[in-house]
Short mmCIF file of C-alpha atoms in Angstrom, two decimals:
data_model
loop_
_atom_site.label_atom_id
_atom_site.label_comp_id
_atom_site.label_asym_id
_atom_site.label_seq_id
_atom_site.Cartn_x
_atom_site.Cartn_y
_atom_site.Cartn_z
CA MET A 1 0.00 0.00 0.00
CA ARG A 2 1.10 3.57 -0.59
CA PHE A 3 0.31 6.89 1.04
CA ALA A 4 -2.27 8.64 -1.15
CA PRO A 5 -1.98 12.44 -0.73
CA GLU A 6 -5.46 13.02 -2.18
CA LEU A 7 -6.95 10.74 0.50
CA GLY A 8 -4.61 11.31 3.42
CA ARG A 9 -4.63 7.52 3.91
CA LEU A 10 -2.88 4.39 2.75
CA ALA A 11 -4.34 2.96 -0.44
CA CYS A 12 -3.82 -0.06 -2.68
CA ASP A 13 -3.57 0.72 -6.40
CA HIS A 14 -4.70 -2.81 -7.34
CA CYS A 15 -7.84 -3.42 -5.29
CA GLY A 16 -8.67 0.05 -3.98
CA ALA A 17 -8.46 -0.96 -0.31
CA GLN A 18 -7.72 1.86 2.14
CA ALA A 19 -6.30 2.00 5.64
CA ALA A 20 -5.62 4.70 8.19
CA LEU A 21 -2.04 5.65 8.99
CA ASP A 22 -0.52 4.09 12.08
CA THR A 23 0.02 7.25 14.15
CA GLN A 24 -0.95 5.84 17.53
CA HIS A 25 2.63 5.56 18.76
CA ALA A 26 4.09 8.45 16.76
CA PRO A 27 6.75 10.39 18.69
CA GLU A 28 6.16 14.09 19.23
CA VAL A 29 7.81 16.67 16.97
CA ARG A 30 10.40 17.85 19.47
CA GLU A 31 13.69 19.70 19.40
CA LEU A 32 17.05 18.07 20.16
CA ASP A 33 19.97 19.72 21.92
CA TYR A 34 22.55 20.90 19.39
CA GLN A 35 25.62 20.79 21.64
CA GLY A 36 24.67 17.34 22.86
CA ALA A 37 24.36 16.08 19.30
CA LEU A 38 27.80 17.45 18.41
CA ALA A 39 29.17 15.55 21.41
CA SER A 40 27.57 12.35 20.04
CA ALA A 41 25.05 12.36 22.88
CA VAL A 42 22.03 11.67 20.67
CA SER A 43 20.03 8.90 22.31
CA HIS A 44 19.54 5.56 20.58
CA PRO A 45 15.79 6.13 19.90
CA ASP A 46 16.71 9.31 18.01
CA MET A 47 18.98 7.42 15.59
CA VAL A 48 18.02 5.19 12.67
CA GLU A 49 19.83 2.96 10.18
CA THR A 50 18.65 2.77 6.55
CA ARG A 51 19.84 1.41 3.21
CA VAL A 52 21.25 4.17 1.05
CA SER A 53 22.03 4.32 -2.65
CA GLU A 54 24.39 7.06 -3.80
CA CYS A 55 24.26 8.46 -7.32
CA PRO A 56 27.74 8.53 -8.93
CA ASN A 57 26.77 11.59 -10.99
CA CYS A 58 25.08 14.10 -8.63
CA GLY A 59 25.89 12.50 -5.27
CA ALA A 60 22.28 12.19 -4.09
CA ARG A 61 21.92 9.68 -1.23
CA VAL A 62 18.44 8.20 -1.56
CA GLU A 63 17.03 5.78 1.00
CA PHE A 64 15.33 2.56 -0.12
CA ASN A 65 13.60 -0.33 1.58
CA ASP A 66 13.84 -4.01 0.64
CA THR A 67 11.14 -3.74 -2.04
CA ASN A 68 12.05 -0.32 -3.44
CA HIS A 69 15.03 -0.26 -5.81
CA ALA A 70 16.33 2.47 -8.11
CA LYS A 71 16.58 2.09 -11.87
CA GLN A 72 17.70 5.68 -12.24
CA CYS A 73 18.51 8.62 -9.99
CA PRO A 74 15.39 10.73 -9.38
CA TYR A 75 17.49 13.91 -9.26
CA CYS A 76 19.51 13.67 -12.49
CA ALA A 77 18.12 10.61 -14.36
CA THR A 78 21.45 8.77 -14.25
CA PRO A 79 20.73 5.07 -14.92
CA VAL A 80 21.31 2.41 -12.26
CA VAL A 81 22.02 3.76 -8.81
CA ALA A 82 24.37 1.45 -6.90
CA ASP A 83 23.57 0.32 -3.37
CA THR A 84 26.22 1.68 -0.98
CA GLY A 85 24.96 -0.11 2.13
CA ALA A 86 23.64 0.99 5.51
CA HIS A 87 23.67 4.58 6.70
CA ARG A 88 23.23 5.49 10.36
CA HIS A 89 21.89 8.96 10.95
CA ILE A 90 19.70 11.15 13.12
CA LYS A 91 16.07 10.11 12.74
CA PRO A 92 13.60 12.61 11.25
CA ARG A 93 11.47 14.15 13.99
CA GLY A 94 8.77 15.50 11.70
CA LEU A 95 7.61 15.84 8.12
CA LEU A 96 5.13 17.62 5.93
CA PRO A 97 3.09 14.93 4.13
CA PHE A 98 2.51 15.17 0.39
CA ALA A 99 -0.72 17.06 -0.26
CA LEU A 100 -0.57 16.89 -4.09
CA ALA A 101 -0.91 13.63 -6.01
CA GLU A 102 1.45 12.99 -8.93
CA SER A 103 -1.24 13.96 -11.45
CA GLN A 104 -1.71 17.34 -9.76
CA ALA A 105 2.05 17.95 -9.64
CA HIS A 106 2.30 17.06 -13.32
CA VAL A 107 -0.38 19.61 -14.22
CA ALA A 108 1.52 22.28 -12.27
CA MET A 109 4.79 21.39 -14.03
CA SER A 110 3.18 21.28 -17.49
CA ASP A 111 1.59 24.69 -16.95
CA TRP A 112 4.95 26.09 -15.88
CA LEU A 113 6.79 24.57 -18.85
CA GLY A 114 4.12 25.83 -21.23
CA ARG A 115 4.82 29.41 -20.13
CA LEU A 116 8.54 29.25 -20.92
CA TRP A 117 9.69 31.43 -23.79
CA LEU A 118 12.23 30.18 -26.35
CA ALA A 119 12.02 26.59 -25.04
CA PRO A 120 12.64 23.67 -27.44
CA ASN A 121 9.53 22.05 -28.90
CA GLY A 122 10.68 18.78 -27.34
CA LEU A 123 10.26 20.27 -23.90
CA GLN A 124 6.56 20.91 -24.45
CA ALA A 125 6.26 17.40 -25.92
CA TYR A 126 7.91 16.01 -22.80
CA ALA A 127 5.33 17.81 -20.67
CA ARG A 128 2.43 16.50 -22.76
CA LYS A 129 3.56 12.87 -22.56
CA GLY A 130 2.89 12.78 -18.85
CA ARG A 131 6.09 10.97 -17.94
CA LYS A 132 6.44 9.75 -14.39
CA MET A 133 7.55 12.11 -11.64
CA ASP A 134 9.31 10.96 -8.48
CA GLY A 135 8.01 11.90 -5.06
CA ILE A 136 10.97 12.60 -2.76
CA TYR A 137 11.06 13.61 0.87
CA VAL A 138 13.96 16.07 0.91
CA PRO A 139 15.96 16.44 4.16
CA TYR A 140 16.18 19.72 6.04
CA TRP A 141 17.52 20.91 9.36
CA THR A 142 15.60 23.41 11.47
CA PHE A 143 17.33 25.43 14.19
CA ASP A 144 16.06 27.42 17.15
CA ALA A 145 18.32 29.80 19.06
CA ASP A 146 18.18 32.72 21.50
CA THR A 147 20.58 35.57 20.64
CA ALA A 148 21.76 38.72 22.40
CA THR A 149 23.97 41.21 20.55
CA GLN A 150 26.05 44.22 21.62
CA TYR A 151 26.99 46.57 18.80
CA ARG A 152 28.97 49.74 18.14
CA GLY A 153 28.45 51.96 15.12
CA GLU A 154 27.43 55.37 13.81
CA ARG A 155 24.16 57.04 12.88
CA GLY A 156 24.10 59.29 9.84
CA ASP A 157 21.51 62.06 9.43
CA ASP A 158 21.32 63.75 6.04
CA TYR A 159 21.03 67.53 5.71
CA TYR A 160 21.52 70.10 2.99
CA VAL A 161 23.47 73.36 2.74
CA THR A 162 22.95 75.98 0.06
CA HIS A 163 25.68 77.80 -1.87
CA LYS A 164 25.50 80.71 -4.24
CA ILE A 165 27.79 80.57 -7.22
CA ASN A 166 28.42 82.83 -10.18
CA HIS A 167 27.80 81.16 -13.52
CA ASN A 168 28.21 83.15 -16.76
CA GLY A 169 27.57 86.36 -14.91
CA LYS A 170 24.45 85.02 -13.20
CA THR A 171 24.07 84.01 -9.57
CA LYS A 172 22.82 80.45 -9.02
CA THR A 173 21.84 78.74 -5.78
CA ILE A 174 22.74 75.06 -5.39
CA ARG A 175 21.98 72.54 -2.63
CA GLU A 176 24.71 70.22 -1.42
CA GLY A 177 23.85 67.05 0.48
CA LYS A 178 25.86 66.20 3.58
CA THR A 179 25.66 63.63 6.37
CA ARG A 180 26.15 64.30 10.07
CA TRP A 181 27.58 61.23 11.82
CA LYS A 182 27.21 60.47 15.52
CA PRO A 183 28.51 57.44 17.44
CA ARG A 184 25.95 54.88 18.56
CA SER A 185 26.10 51.70 20.60
CA GLY A 186 23.41 49.46 21.94
CA HIS A 187 21.88 46.04 22.37
CA VAL A 188 19.46 43.96 20.29
CA ALA A 189 17.99 40.54 21.05
CA ARG A 190 16.04 38.05 18.96
CA PHE A 191 14.76 34.51 19.30
CA PHE A 192 15.04 32.52 16.08
CA ASP A 193 12.44 29.82 15.52
CA ASP A 194 12.70 27.08 12.89
CA ILE A 195 15.45 28.45 10.66
CA LEU A 196 15.17 26.12 7.68
CA VAL A 197 18.41 24.78 6.14
CA LEU A 198 18.52 22.42 3.15
CA ALA A 199 20.44 19.27 4.17
CA SER A 200 21.02 18.01 0.61
CA HIS A 201 23.72 18.70 -1.98
CA ALA A 202 21.70 17.07 -4.76
CA LEU A 203 19.37 20.01 -5.44
CA PRO A 204 20.56 23.59 -6.07
CA GLN A 205 19.40 25.93 -3.31
CA LYS A 206 18.16 28.47 -5.86
CA TYR A 207 15.44 25.99 -6.80
CA THR A 208 14.56 24.73 -3.33
CA GLN A 209 14.41 28.31 -2.04
CA GLY A 210 12.03 29.06 -4.88
CA LEU A 211 9.63 26.44 -3.48
CA GLU A 212 9.23 28.39 -0.24
CA PRO A 213 7.30 29.20 1.86
CA TRP A 214 6.60 25.90 3.59
CA ASP A 215 3.70 25.62 6.02
CA LEU A 216 5.85 24.38 8.91
CA SER A 217 2.97 24.91 11.34
CA GLU A 218 1.41 21.79 9.75
CA MET A 219 4.42 19.61 10.57
CA GLN A 220 3.41 16.07 11.52
CA PRO A 221 5.31 13.60 13.72
CA TYR A 222 7.49 11.29 11.65
CA VAL A 223 5.59 8.11 10.80
CA PRO A 224 7.03 5.60 8.26
CA ASP A 225 3.55 5.18 6.71
CA TYR A 226 3.89 8.64 5.13
CA LEU A 227 6.87 7.33 3.12
CA ALA A 228 4.97 4.38 1.64
CA GLY A 229 5.23 4.73 -2.16
CA PHE A 230 7.76 7.56 -1.93
CA ARG A 231 11.50 7.90 -1.50
CA ALA A 232 13.44 9.79 1.13
CA GLU A 233 16.88 11.31 0.72
CA ALA A 234 19.43 10.90 3.51
CA TYR A 235 20.99 14.18 4.59
CA SER A 236 24.43 14.93 3.13
CA VAL A 237 24.86 18.31 4.87
CA THR A 238 26.14 17.54 8.36
CA LEU A 239 24.61 19.05 11.48
CA ASP A 240 27.46 21.49 12.08
CA GLU A 241 27.46 22.54 8.39
CA GLY A 242 23.73 23.15 8.67
CA PHE A 243 24.18 25.29 11.78
CA ALA A 244 26.88 27.34 10.03
CA ALA A 245 24.33 28.15 7.31
CA ALA A 246 21.77 29.00 10.00
CA ARG A 247 24.27 31.35 11.66
CA ASP A 248 24.78 33.15 8.35
CA HIS A 249 21.02 33.71 8.24
CA MET A 250 21.00 34.89 11.87
CA ASN A 251 23.85 37.33 11.22
CA ARG A 252 22.00 38.92 8.31
CA VAL A 253 18.84 39.37 10.38
CA ILE A 254 20.78 40.70 13.38
CA LEU A 255 22.58 43.24 11.18
CA ARG A 256 19.20 44.40 9.88
CA ASP A 257 17.98 44.74 13.49
CA ILE A 258 21.07 46.76 14.40
CA ARG A 259 20.59 49.18 11.51
CA PHE A 260 16.96 49.65 12.52
CA ASP A 261 18.01 50.25 16.14
CA ILE A 262 20.63 52.83 15.12
CA GLY A 263 18.06 54.68 13.01
CA GLY A 264 18.78 57.78 10.96
CA ASP A 265 19.20 58.01 7.22
CA ARG A 266 22.42 55.97 7.09
CA GLN A 267 24.21 53.56 9.36
CA ARG A 268 27.75 52.36 9.87
CA VAL A 269 28.30 49.20 11.92
CA HIS A 270 31.82 48.79 13.29
CA ASP A 271 31.60 45.97 15.82
CA VAL A 272 29.09 43.20 16.52
CA GLN A 273 29.34 40.74 19.43
CA THR A 274 26.60 38.09 19.51
CA LYS A 275 25.99 35.45 22.17
CA VAL A 276 23.98 32.46 21.01
CA ARG A 277 22.24 30.34 23.65
CA ASP A 278 19.91 27.36 23.91
CA VAL A 279 20.45 26.05 20.36
CA THR A 280 18.13 23.20 19.42
CA PHE A 281 17.45 21.47 16.13
CA LYS A 282 15.25 18.99 14.26
CA HIS A 283 15.79 16.78 11.24
CA VAL A 284 12.65 17.10 9.08
CA LEU A 285 11.49 15.91 5.66
CA LEU A 286 9.68 18.11 3.12
CA PRO A 287 7.78 16.75 0.08
CA VAL A 288 9.02 17.51 -3.43
CA TRP A 289 7.92 16.08 -6.80
CA ILE A 290 10.89 15.84 -9.18
CA ALA A 291 11.18 15.33 -12.93
CA ALA A 292 14.46 15.08 -14.86
CA TYR A 293 14.52 15.86 -18.59
CA LYS A 294 17.49 15.17 -20.89
CA TYR A 295 18.05 17.50 -23.84
CA ARG A 296 21.12 17.18 -26.09
CA GLY A 297 22.98 15.15 -23.47
CA LYS A 298 22.34 17.54 -20.59
CA THR A 299 19.95 16.92 -17.70
CA TYR A 300 17.42 19.56 -16.67
CA ARG A 301 15.50 19.20 -13.41
CA PHE A 302 12.09 20.46 -12.40
CA VAL A 303 10.88 20.48 -8.79
CA VAL A 304 7.34 20.96 -7.50
CA ASN A 305 6.39 21.82 -3.92
CA GLY A 306 4.39 18.77 -2.84
CA ARG A 307 2.13 20.96 -0.73
CA THR A 308 1.44 24.08 -2.81
CA GLY A 309 2.30 23.13 -6.41
CA ARG A 310 4.91 25.89 -6.71
CA VAL A 311 7.37 25.01 -9.52
CA ARG A 312 11.03 25.83 -10.08
CA GLY A 313 13.64 24.34 -12.36
CA GLU A 314 16.27 24.51 -15.05
CA ARG A 315 15.36 25.07 -18.65
CA PRO A 316 17.09 24.67 -22.03
CA TYR A 317 16.81 27.22 -24.83
CA SER A 318 16.08 26.45 -28.45
CA ALA A 319 18.99 27.74 -30.57
CA TRP A 320 16.84 28.39 -33.64
CA LYS A 321 14.16 30.16 -31.60
CA VAL A 322 16.77 32.41 -29.97
CA THR A 323 18.26 33.19 -33.39
CA PHE A 324 14.84 33.86 -34.87
CA ALA A 325 13.95 36.15 -31.96
CA ALA A 326 17.23 38.06 -32.30
CA VAL A 327 16.69 38.55 -36.05
CA GLY A 328 13.13 39.67 -35.36
CA VAL A 329 14.28 42.25 -32.81
CA ALA A 330 16.95 43.52 -35.21
CA LEU A 331 14.41 43.88 -38.05
CA LEU A 332 11.96 45.66 -35.75
CA ALA A 333 14.66 48.06 -34.54
CA GLY A 334 15.68 48.73 -38.15
CA ALA A 335 12.08 49.42 -39.18
CA ILE A 336 11.59 51.84 -36.29
CA GLY A 337 14.85 53.60 -37.15
CA TYR A 338 13.78 53.89 -40.80
CA LEU A 339 10.39 55.36 -39.88
CA ILE A 340 12.02 57.91 -37.60
CA ALA A 341 14.49 58.88 -40.31
CA ILE A 342 11.93 59.44 -43.05
CA ASN A 343 9.72 61.48 -40.74
CA GLN A 344 12.50 63.85 -39.73
CA PRO A 345 11.96 67.40 -41.06
CA SER A 346 14.31 68.19 -43.94
#
């Protein structure tokens, strides 16, 4: 049986039988201590061992069970993904279940592909053929942290002075902009909740970020039944690498808070000292429909948010369409130039 997003239940494709998900003993979606995890203090119930197949082309590490084998990589369409054995890792604490069935995701992708300008005709044909898409639970880290920051900087207030100058025997008044700077120091504090960090190297962040926002408030406790009929990728971004990315996000937000606290028209920030406390994290899975399309030997990937239908991806360009468009623009520019020239007064 597989998890049917349109039903929210397990369903059999052969006989139509349905069954409720086994959520009776599902663990709560809870945070884990970050420092404890770095010290290898994650408890045994929070760890899991799965079979992992690693793609030799893109490096995706996709989990499989005993009855689910890969004929090609769902991320880059490379044939035959070799089994690399068991992988022990931190167990997912929560997930967002698929809300869109494959047919709905395919409609969203086809609509998106149909709106692409200068795309090869084969791309539209690919969309019309309704080729299979892969449902993947993509790994993410979420981080919570409490921060307190001391800063030192300057506040700039703009003002104007007027000058009278002599120009060709005439007196002109001009305004000159200046900035008055004053030293500033202070304190800002912020609690960060569920900073989302992609834990996969297989998908470019520019595409996964384009699938946001995710409705994390609907996060469900991790239950294996949700994965029935789908695949799940094992995280390849380590916990400390994920936290480093989260800190980059925190630093950008804190700098914005500091500039707001300084006020004025301009700000200079000279020194920032941030203390980060009570860092916790979760390993979560988010649903993505993926299609890989090969055009002239190159793979192009399309990803669909399995909750909202939002689409992002790579796209090829048709050489003859680009050439035709360029010639058309040149002819149009020439025609406009000719019309302007003949209508100029002699």
